[in-house]
Amino acid sequence: MSNLYNYILTIADNSLILAQRLGELCGHGPSLETDIALTNISLDLLGQTRSYYQYAAKLKGEDKTEDDIAFLRIEREYKNCLLVEQPNTHFGYTIGRQFLFDVYHLMLMEKLQNSPDETLSAIAKKGIKEVSYHKRFSSDWVKRLGDGTEESNQKMQEAINDLWRFTDELFFMTEAEKAMAKEGIGIDVSTFKEKYYKEVSEVLKEATLTVPENKYFTKGGKEGVHSEHMGYILADLQYMQRTYPNMQW
Amino acid sequence: MVETLSSVSDPEIPVLTVLDLGVIREAIEKDGIIYIKLTPTYSGCPAMDVIGDDLKKAFSEIGKQAKVELVLSPAWSSDWISEEGLQKMEEYGIARPLSESNDIDVLLNSKKLVKCPQCQSTNTHLVSQFGSTACKALFKCDDCLEPFDYFKCLK
Ligand SMILES: [Zn+2]
């Protein structure tokens, strides 16, 4: 049970933190269309997060609600990967982060829809439809920026080079993930690692970008050891519940 | 029951009732309580909370208590919108969803298949894959020059 609970959070926290990052862009997107697109993606991710947290809260019992899980944990208890907490440095960076996550996310959902756990399977089935749109959006923009002007190409390339070091963590298996994969409920993410890099590389090539060869990777987020950005994200995210406990909209 | 259900409309597309939209999967009365199963169109659709509250309110106005449960599976599909709903949607100015393959062609391959709800021309182009809400994409008609929403095919 505690493995399942932790497993759910491992998936859900990625969606929550990325949704929060994208939400920061509400009203600040580089154009009206991209602003709306990014915040719509944020909303989809938040919706998925809620479904996962409601399920996790039910498992936890003790009158816990989805809000407790979203707002009242300390930094070390969040299990999102480092990739999703990286800041919106510039539009190309936001797109790069989104693209590197979307390719992974869709592959994970496609596997998870076959989980014998009915709730996880239902969330994944619903999520696939949404995440496919996200991936279309982000990969289109990677190509547009990569194969755009000299400046957009350079910025897109720098973003990919910088974010590359966070990709390996997507395939790092935590204890909860290992245990759930063994039980046949969770997904062994290492099974689609090769497929992931292949697909990512194909899009990058089409975008006239160079696939980074850097073999230095960093990880920690999935085990609660986050980058310096995480504290600021949580300060924003938790502020209302911490200041006014149990407040409702 | 049907009358009360159809008095509740989608807050985003007010011409559509929840029945037109196909989000009510079940509504049964047991021991004086109405049990409703509601399927969200999109996971994060903020309209769902509003619809849930509106349903409870509509039933309380006829002296009944309603309990609303969100069900995710089977996932909602744009095929569940009734023909009447699709017509109302078009009259309201939102283009109806195309078939799955045509939807991919207009959203990904810039094919001109979406019909402008103002002048019926298919000389239209995609402005953004995401429109005013997650379920819609933004288009523009190249004949009458009006921008409009296209309800995406979701399967
Ligand atoms: Zn027109």
Short mmCIF file of C-alpha atoms and ligand atoms in Angstrom, two decimals:
data_model
loop_
_atom_site.label_atom_id
_atom_site.label_comp_id
_atom_site.label_asym_id
_atom_site.label_seq_id
_atom_site.Cartn_x
_atom_site.Cartn_y
_atom_site.Cartn_z
CA MET A 1 0.00 0.00 0.00
CA SER A 2 2.70 2.47 0.88
CA ASN A 3 4.55 1.45 -2.27
CA LEU A 4 1.45 2.10 -4.33
CA TYR A 5 0.94 5.44 -2.59
CA ASN A 6 4.51 6.49 -3.29
CA TYR A 7 4.29 5.20 -6.82
CA ILE A 8 1.22 7.33 -7.53
CA LEU A 9 3.03 10.40 -6.20
CA THR A 10 6.09 9.65 -8.34
CA ILE A 11 3.91 10.04 -11.42
CA ALA A 12 1.56 12.74 -10.12
CA ASP A 13 4.20 15.11 -8.73
CA ASN A 14 5.74 15.50 -12.20
CA SER A 15 2.40 16.70 -13.48
CA LEU A 16 1.81 19.01 -10.52
CA ILE A 17 5.16 20.75 -10.65
CA LEU A 18 5.16 21.09 -14.43
CA ALA A 19 1.60 22.45 -14.26
CA GLN A 20 2.77 24.99 -11.69
CA ARG A 21 5.70 26.02 -13.88
CA LEU A 22 3.47 26.43 -16.92
CA GLY A 23 0.91 28.27 -14.83
CA GLU A 24 3.52 30.93 -14.10
CA LEU A 25 3.29 31.84 -17.78
CA CYS A 26 -0.41 32.68 -17.62
CA GLY A 27 -0.58 36.17 -19.11
CA HIS A 28 3.15 36.12 -19.86
CA GLY A 29 3.37 33.87 -22.93
CA PRO A 30 5.25 35.31 -25.90
CA SER A 31 2.03 35.46 -27.96
CA LEU A 32 -1.64 35.05 -27.16
CA GLU A 33 -1.81 31.63 -28.82
CA THR A 34 1.23 30.19 -27.08
CA ASP A 35 0.10 31.68 -23.78
CA ILE A 36 -3.26 29.94 -24.11
CA ALA A 37 -1.65 26.71 -25.26
CA LEU A 38 0.81 26.55 -22.36
CA THR A 39 -1.84 27.30 -19.77
CA ASN A 40 -4.18 24.75 -21.32
CA ILE A 41 -1.43 22.16 -21.03
CA SER A 42 -0.96 23.25 -17.45
CA LEU A 43 -4.65 22.72 -16.80
CA ASP A 44 -4.61 19.24 -18.33
CA LEU A 45 -1.67 18.28 -16.14
CA LEU A 46 -3.35 19.71 -13.07
CA GLY A 47 -6.48 17.73 -13.84
CA GLN A 48 -4.45 14.54 -14.09
CA THR A 49 -2.69 15.41 -10.86
CA ARG A 50 -6.03 15.78 -9.09
CA SER A 51 -7.17 12.34 -10.24
CA TYR A 52 -3.93 10.78 -8.94
CA TYR A 53 -4.05 12.67 -5.65
CA GLN A 54 -7.69 11.77 -5.06
CA TYR A 55 -6.73 8.14 -5.49
CA ALA A 56 -3.68 8.51 -3.24
CA ALA A 57 -5.76 10.30 -0.59
CA LYS A 58 -8.26 7.45 -0.63
CA LEU A 59 -5.43 4.95 -0.04
CA LYS A 60 -4.03 7.04 2.75
CA GLY A 61 -7.35 7.29 4.59
CA GLU A 62 -7.10 9.35 7.80
CA ASP A 63 -9.47 11.93 6.25
CA LYS A 64 -6.69 13.02 3.93
CA THR A 65 -7.74 14.95 0.85
CA GLU A 66 -6.09 15.75 -2.48
CA ASP A 67 -5.31 19.23 -1.11
CA ASP A 68 -3.29 17.83 1.80
CA ILE A 69 -1.14 15.96 -0.66
CA ALA A 70 -0.75 18.90 -3.02
CA PHE A 71 -0.15 21.64 -0.46
CA LEU A 72 1.01 20.25 2.84
CA ARG A 73 4.09 18.22 2.13
CA ILE A 74 7.64 19.39 2.69
CA GLU A 75 10.11 19.62 -0.17
CA ARG A 76 11.76 16.26 0.52
CA GLU A 77 8.40 14.54 0.18
CA TYR A 78 7.81 15.65 -3.41
CA LYS A 79 8.90 12.99 -5.88
CA ASN A 80 9.00 14.88 -9.17
CA CYS A 81 12.04 14.65 -11.39
CA LEU A 82 14.45 17.57 -11.70
CA LEU A 83 13.48 18.24 -15.31
CA VAL A 84 9.99 19.56 -14.55
CA GLU A 85 11.14 22.00 -11.88
CA GLN A 86 13.54 23.85 -14.18
CA PRO A 87 12.55 27.49 -14.67
CA ASN A 88 10.95 29.20 -17.67
CA THR A 89 14.27 30.77 -18.64
CA HIS A 90 12.96 31.69 -22.11
CA PHE A 91 10.32 30.37 -24.49
CA GLY A 92 12.70 27.92 -26.16
CA TYR A 93 13.70 26.62 -22.76
CA THR A 94 10.07 26.13 -21.74
CA ILE A 95 9.43 24.30 -25.02
CA GLY A 96 12.54 22.16 -24.61
CA ARG A 97 11.53 21.14 -21.08
CA GLN A 98 8.01 20.38 -22.29
CA PHE A 99 9.17 18.36 -25.27
CA LEU A 100 11.64 16.24 -23.29
CA PHE A 101 8.90 15.51 -20.76
CA ASP A 102 6.02 14.96 -23.21
CA VAL A 103 7.79 12.23 -25.17
CA TYR A 104 8.44 10.38 -21.91
CA HIS A 105 4.99 11.13 -20.50
CA LEU A 106 3.13 9.74 -23.49
CA MET A 107 5.21 6.55 -23.51
CA LEU A 108 4.53 6.10 -19.81
CA MET A 109 0.77 6.67 -20.21
CA GLU A 110 0.62 4.21 -23.09
CA LYS A 111 2.08 1.54 -20.83
CA LEU A 112 0.13 2.55 -17.75
CA GLN A 113 -3.22 2.25 -19.52
CA ASN A 114 -2.70 -1.52 -19.43
CA SER A 115 -2.06 -1.63 -15.70
CA PRO A 116 -4.36 -4.04 -13.85
CA ASP A 117 -4.94 -1.21 -11.37
CA GLU A 118 -8.24 0.13 -12.67
CA THR A 119 -7.82 3.69 -11.39
CA LEU A 120 -4.31 4.13 -12.75
CA SER A 121 -5.40 2.64 -16.04
CA ALA A 122 -8.42 4.98 -16.28
CA ILE A 123 -6.33 8.07 -15.51
CA ALA A 124 -3.76 7.01 -18.10
CA LYS A 125 -6.36 6.32 -20.78
CA LYS A 126 -7.82 9.76 -20.29
CA GLY A 127 -4.37 11.32 -20.09
CA ILE A 128 -3.15 9.79 -23.36
CA LYS A 129 -5.56 11.88 -25.39
CA GLU A 130 -4.37 15.04 -23.70
CA VAL A 131 -0.67 14.28 -23.63
CA SER A 132 -0.72 13.46 -27.36
CA TYR A 133 -1.79 17.06 -27.98
CA HIS A 134 0.93 18.33 -25.65
CA LYS A 135 3.56 16.38 -27.54
CA ARG A 136 2.31 17.63 -30.88
CA PHE A 137 2.51 21.19 -29.62
CA SER A 138 5.97 20.95 -28.08
CA SER A 139 7.58 18.95 -30.88
CA ASP A 140 6.13 21.32 -33.49
CA TRP A 141 7.70 24.23 -31.65
CA VAL A 142 11.06 22.46 -31.26
CA LYS A 143 11.09 22.07 -35.04
CA ARG A 144 9.90 25.60 -35.67
CA LEU A 145 12.49 27.16 -33.40
CA GLY A 146 15.29 24.77 -34.33
CA ASP A 147 14.66 25.18 -38.02
CA GLY A 148 13.84 28.88 -37.67
CA THR A 149 16.19 31.83 -37.53
CA GLU A 150 19.82 31.67 -36.53
CA GLU A 151 18.94 33.07 -33.12
CA SER A 152 16.00 30.74 -32.47
CA ASN A 153 18.11 27.78 -33.54
CA GLN A 154 20.90 28.79 -31.19
CA LYS A 155 18.52 29.32 -28.24
CA MET A 156 16.73 26.03 -28.85
CA GLN A 157 20.06 24.20 -29.09
CA GLU A 158 21.32 25.77 -25.86
CA ALA A 159 18.11 24.82 -24.10
CA ILE A 160 18.32 21.19 -25.23
CA ASN A 161 22.02 21.05 -24.30
CA ASP A 162 21.27 22.40 -20.84
CA LEU A 163 18.20 20.24 -20.17
CA TRP A 164 19.75 17.06 -21.51
CA ARG A 165 21.38 16.22 -18.20
CA PHE A 166 17.96 15.78 -16.58
CA THR A 167 16.66 13.21 -19.07
CA ASP A 168 18.37 10.17 -17.59
CA GLU A 169 16.53 10.60 -14.28
CA LEU A 170 13.23 9.90 -16.04
CA PHE A 171 14.41 6.31 -16.30
CA PHE A 172 15.83 5.99 -12.82
CA MET A 173 13.67 3.61 -10.81
CA THR A 174 12.86 4.44 -7.19
CA GLU A 175 12.17 1.68 -4.67
CA ALA A 176 8.43 2.23 -5.04
CA GLU A 177 8.66 2.03 -8.82
CA LYS A 178 10.70 -1.17 -8.64
CA ALA A 179 8.27 -2.75 -6.21
CA MET A 180 5.20 -1.81 -8.23
CA ALA A 181 6.79 -2.95 -11.49
CA LYS A 182 7.55 -6.26 -9.84
CA GLU A 183 3.91 -6.59 -8.82
CA GLY A 184 2.87 -5.92 -12.39
CA ILE A 185 0.94 -2.79 -11.43
CA GLY A 186 3.60 -0.20 -12.17
CA ILE A 187 5.73 0.30 -15.23
CA ASP A 188 9.36 -0.61 -15.67
CA VAL A 189 10.38 2.69 -17.28
CA SER A 190 13.73 1.31 -18.39
CA THR A 191 11.88 -0.72 -21.02
CA PHE A 192 11.25 2.37 -23.16
CA LYS A 193 14.44 4.31 -22.52
CA GLU A 194 15.95 3.40 -25.87
CA LYS A 195 12.71 4.21 -27.67
CA TYR A 196 12.62 7.57 -25.89
CA TYR A 197 16.09 8.67 -26.97
CA LYS A 198 15.39 7.45 -30.49
CA GLU A 199 12.22 9.49 -30.80
CA VAL A 200 13.74 12.58 -29.19
CA SER A 201 16.77 12.35 -31.50
CA GLU A 202 14.57 12.07 -34.58
CA VAL A 203 12.69 15.24 -33.72
CA LEU A 204 15.90 17.10 -32.90
CA LYS A 205 17.40 16.08 -36.21
CA GLU A 206 14.30 17.18 -38.07
CA ALA A 207 14.63 20.48 -36.22
CA THR A 208 18.21 20.77 -37.56
CA LEU A 209 19.48 20.53 -33.98
CA THR A 210 22.37 18.48 -32.72
CA VAL A 211 21.66 15.62 -30.35
CA PRO A 212 23.79 16.29 -27.26
CA GLU A 213 26.51 13.76 -26.64
CA ASN A 214 26.97 14.76 -23.06
CA LYS A 215 27.01 11.71 -20.84
CA TYR A 216 26.94 13.60 -17.57
CA PHE A 217 23.53 13.24 -15.99
CA THR A 218 22.10 14.44 -12.73
CA LYS A 219 19.30 13.07 -10.62
CA GLY A 220 17.76 13.32 -7.16
CA GLY A 221 14.28 14.79 -7.49
CA LYS A 222 12.53 11.44 -7.61
CA GLU A 223 14.06 10.67 -4.22
CA GLY A 224 13.20 14.07 -2.81
CA VAL A 225 16.54 15.76 -3.37
CA HIS A 226 15.57 18.73 -5.48
CA SER A 227 17.32 21.60 -7.20
CA GLU A 228 17.44 25.08 -5.69
CA HIS A 229 14.35 26.03 -7.72
CA MET A 230 12.02 23.73 -5.86
CA GLY A 231 11.76 25.78 -2.68
CA TYR A 232 10.58 28.81 -4.63
CA ILE A 233 8.02 26.75 -6.52
CA LEU A 234 6.61 25.36 -3.28
CA ALA A 235 6.58 28.78 -1.64
CA ASP A 236 4.31 29.97 -4.44
CA LEU A 237 2.27 26.79 -4.52
CA GLN A 238 1.72 26.41 -0.80
CA TYR A 239 1.49 30.00 0.29
CA MET A 240 -2.31 30.19 0.60
CA GLN A 241 -2.77 26.88 2.45
CA ARG A 242 0.11 27.60 4.79
CA THR A 243 -1.10 31.10 5.57
CA TYR A 244 -4.79 30.28 5.81
CA PRO A 245 -5.00 26.58 6.74
CA ASN A 246 -8.01 24.78 5.27
CA MET A 247 -9.04 27.79 3.25
CA GLN A 248 -11.46 27.08 0.41
CA TRP A 249 -12.09 29.01 -2.79
CA MET B 1 -35.43 13.66 -14.04
CA VAL B 2 -34.52 14.30 -17.70
CA GLU B 3 -36.16 17.69 -17.50
CA THR B 4 -34.06 18.68 -14.48
CA LEU B 5 -30.88 17.30 -16.03
CA SER B 6 -31.48 19.21 -19.24
CA SER B 7 -31.93 22.44 -17.31
CA VAL B 8 -28.21 22.34 -16.51
CA SER B 9 -25.92 23.61 -19.23
CA ASP B 10 -22.20 23.69 -19.89
CA PRO B 11 -20.87 26.94 -18.42
CA GLU B 12 -18.39 27.29 -21.29
CA ILE B 13 -20.89 26.58 -24.08
CA PRO B 14 -24.19 27.62 -22.51
CA VAL B 15 -26.31 26.45 -25.47
CA LEU B 16 -25.37 22.86 -24.68
CA THR B 17 -27.10 21.02 -21.88
CA VAL B 18 -25.20 18.37 -19.98
CA LEU B 19 -27.25 15.80 -21.87
CA ASP B 20 -26.26 17.28 -25.26
CA LEU B 21 -22.65 17.17 -24.14
CA GLY B 22 -22.90 13.52 -23.16
CA VAL B 23 -21.21 13.92 -19.80
CA ILE B 24 -23.99 12.28 -17.78
CA ARG B 25 -23.29 8.59 -17.75
CA GLU B 26 -25.95 7.57 -15.29
CA ALA B 27 -28.63 9.14 -13.13
CA ILE B 28 -30.71 6.97 -10.85
CA GLU B 29 -33.04 7.70 -7.98
CA LYS B 30 -32.66 5.51 -4.93
CA ASP B 31 -34.33 6.11 -1.58
CA GLY B 32 -35.17 9.65 -2.60
CA ILE B 33 -31.61 10.54 -3.52
CA ILE B 34 -30.45 11.16 -7.09
CA TYR B 35 -27.13 9.49 -7.87
CA ILE B 36 -25.39 11.00 -10.88
CA LYS B 37 -22.28 9.77 -12.64
CA LEU B 38 -20.47 12.53 -14.46
CA THR B 39 -17.60 12.05 -16.93
CA PRO B 40 -15.20 14.98 -17.39
CA THR B 41 -14.49 16.05 -20.95
CA TYR B 42 -10.86 16.89 -20.10
CA SER B 43 -9.08 15.96 -16.84
CA GLY B 44 -8.53 19.56 -15.84
CA CYS B 45 -11.79 20.94 -17.19
CA PRO B 46 -12.83 23.59 -14.64
CA ALA B 47 -16.40 23.38 -15.95
CA MET B 48 -16.83 20.01 -14.25
CA ASP B 49 -16.89 21.37 -10.71
CA VAL B 50 -19.38 23.99 -11.82
CA ILE B 51 -21.55 21.41 -13.58
CA GLY B 52 -21.51 19.22 -10.47
CA ASP B 53 -22.64 22.13 -8.31
CA ASP B 54 -25.26 23.20 -10.85
CA LEU B 55 -26.71 19.69 -10.92
CA LYS B 56 -27.03 19.61 -7.14
CA LYS B 57 -28.65 23.02 -7.19
CA ALA B 58 -31.10 22.09 -9.96
CA PHE B 59 -32.27 19.04 -8.04
CA SER B 60 -32.46 20.86 -4.72
CA GLU B 61 -34.82 23.33 -6.40
CA ILE B 62 -37.27 20.49 -6.99
CA GLY B 63 -36.74 19.30 -3.43
CA LYS B 64 -34.32 16.46 -4.18
CA GLN B 65 -30.85 15.75 -2.99
CA ALA B 66 -28.34 14.83 -5.69
CA LYS B 67 -24.99 13.14 -5.25
CA VAL B 68 -22.50 13.56 -8.06
CA GLU B 69 -19.65 11.18 -8.68
CA LEU B 70 -16.90 11.78 -11.24
CA VAL B 71 -16.10 8.71 -13.32
CA LEU B 72 -13.02 8.65 -15.53
CA SER B 73 -13.51 5.38 -17.30
CA PRO B 74 -14.60 4.99 -20.04
CA ALA B 75 -13.05 8.29 -21.02
CA TRP B 76 -15.33 10.89 -22.58
CA SER B 77 -15.30 11.11 -26.35
CA SER B 78 -16.50 13.93 -28.58
CA ASP B 79 -18.65 11.24 -30.25
CA TRP B 80 -20.86 11.45 -27.18
CA ILE B 81 -22.10 14.91 -28.10
CA SER B 82 -25.61 14.46 -29.49
CA GLU B 83 -26.49 15.46 -33.06
CA GLU B 84 -28.79 18.09 -31.61
CA GLY B 85 -25.90 19.33 -29.51
CA LEU B 86 -23.63 19.54 -32.55
CA GLN B 87 -26.22 21.61 -34.41
CA LYS B 88 -26.66 23.98 -31.47
CA MET B 89 -22.90 24.28 -31.21
CA GLU B 90 -22.58 25.27 -34.86
CA GLU B 91 -25.37 27.82 -34.55
CA TYR B 92 -23.51 29.20 -31.53
CA GLY B 93 -20.40 29.71 -33.69
CA ILE B 94 -18.26 26.70 -32.83
CA ALA B 95 -17.29 24.31 -35.61
CA ARG B 96 -18.16 20.67 -34.88
CA PRO B 97 -15.48 17.99 -34.45
CA LEU B 98 -14.36 16.18 -37.60
CA SER B 99 -13.56 12.48 -37.80
CA GLU B 100 -10.37 11.38 -36.06
CA SER B 101 -8.26 11.21 -39.23
CA ASN B 102 -9.57 14.52 -40.57
CA ASP B 103 -8.95 16.08 -37.16
CA ILE B 104 -5.29 15.07 -37.36
CA ASP B 105 -5.13 16.45 -40.91
CA VAL B 106 -6.41 19.86 -39.88
CA LEU B 107 -4.47 20.12 -36.63
CA LEU B 108 -1.19 18.68 -37.86
CA ASN B 109 -1.10 18.81 -41.62
CA SER B 110 -2.81 22.19 -42.24
CA LYS B 111 -5.55 20.65 -44.40
CA LYS B 112 -8.55 22.88 -45.06
CA LEU B 113 -11.48 20.80 -43.84
CA VAL B 114 -13.00 22.75 -40.96
CA LYS B 115 -16.16 24.57 -42.01
CA CYS B 116 -16.49 28.20 -40.92
CA PRO B 117 -19.64 28.44 -38.79
CA GLN B 118 -20.30 31.95 -40.12
CA CYS B 119 -20.12 31.47 -43.91
CA GLN B 120 -19.74 27.66 -44.30
CA SER B 121 -16.50 28.02 -46.27
CA THR B 122 -13.83 25.39 -45.69
CA ASN B 123 -11.15 27.88 -46.72
CA THR B 124 -9.99 28.08 -43.10
CA HIS B 125 -6.70 27.76 -41.30
CA LEU B 126 -5.51 26.75 -37.86
CA VAL B 127 -4.33 29.62 -35.64
CA SER B 128 -3.66 27.63 -32.48
CA GLN B 129 -4.13 24.00 -31.43
CA PHE B 130 -5.44 25.31 -28.15
CA GLY B 131 -8.40 27.67 -28.16
CA SER B 132 -10.36 29.43 -25.46
CA THR B 133 -10.62 26.12 -23.59
CA ALA B 134 -8.65 22.87 -23.78
CA CYS B 135 -11.36 21.17 -25.84
CA LYS B 136 -11.20 23.70 -28.65
CA ALA B 137 -8.69 24.88 -31.25
CA LEU B 138 -8.62 28.37 -32.71
CA PHE B 139 -9.26 28.78 -36.45
CA LYS B 140 -9.68 31.65 -38.84
CA CYS B 141 -11.80 31.76 -41.97
CA ASP B 142 -9.91 33.02 -45.02
CA ASP B 143 -13.12 33.98 -46.83
CA CYS B 144 -15.12 35.97 -44.29
CA LEU B 145 -11.99 36.56 -42.13
CA GLU B 146 -13.81 35.70 -38.89
CA PRO B 147 -11.87 33.81 -36.20
CA PHE B 148 -13.75 30.93 -34.62
CA ASP B 149 -13.37 27.97 -32.27
CA TYR B 150 -13.26 24.40 -33.53
CA PHE B 151 -14.30 21.67 -31.09
CA LYS B 152 -11.51 19.10 -31.26
CA CYS B 153 -12.15 15.46 -31.91
CA LEU B 154 -11.40 13.56 -28.71
CA LYS B 155 -11.43 9.77 -28.78
ZN ZN C 1 -16.21 32.30 -42.92
#
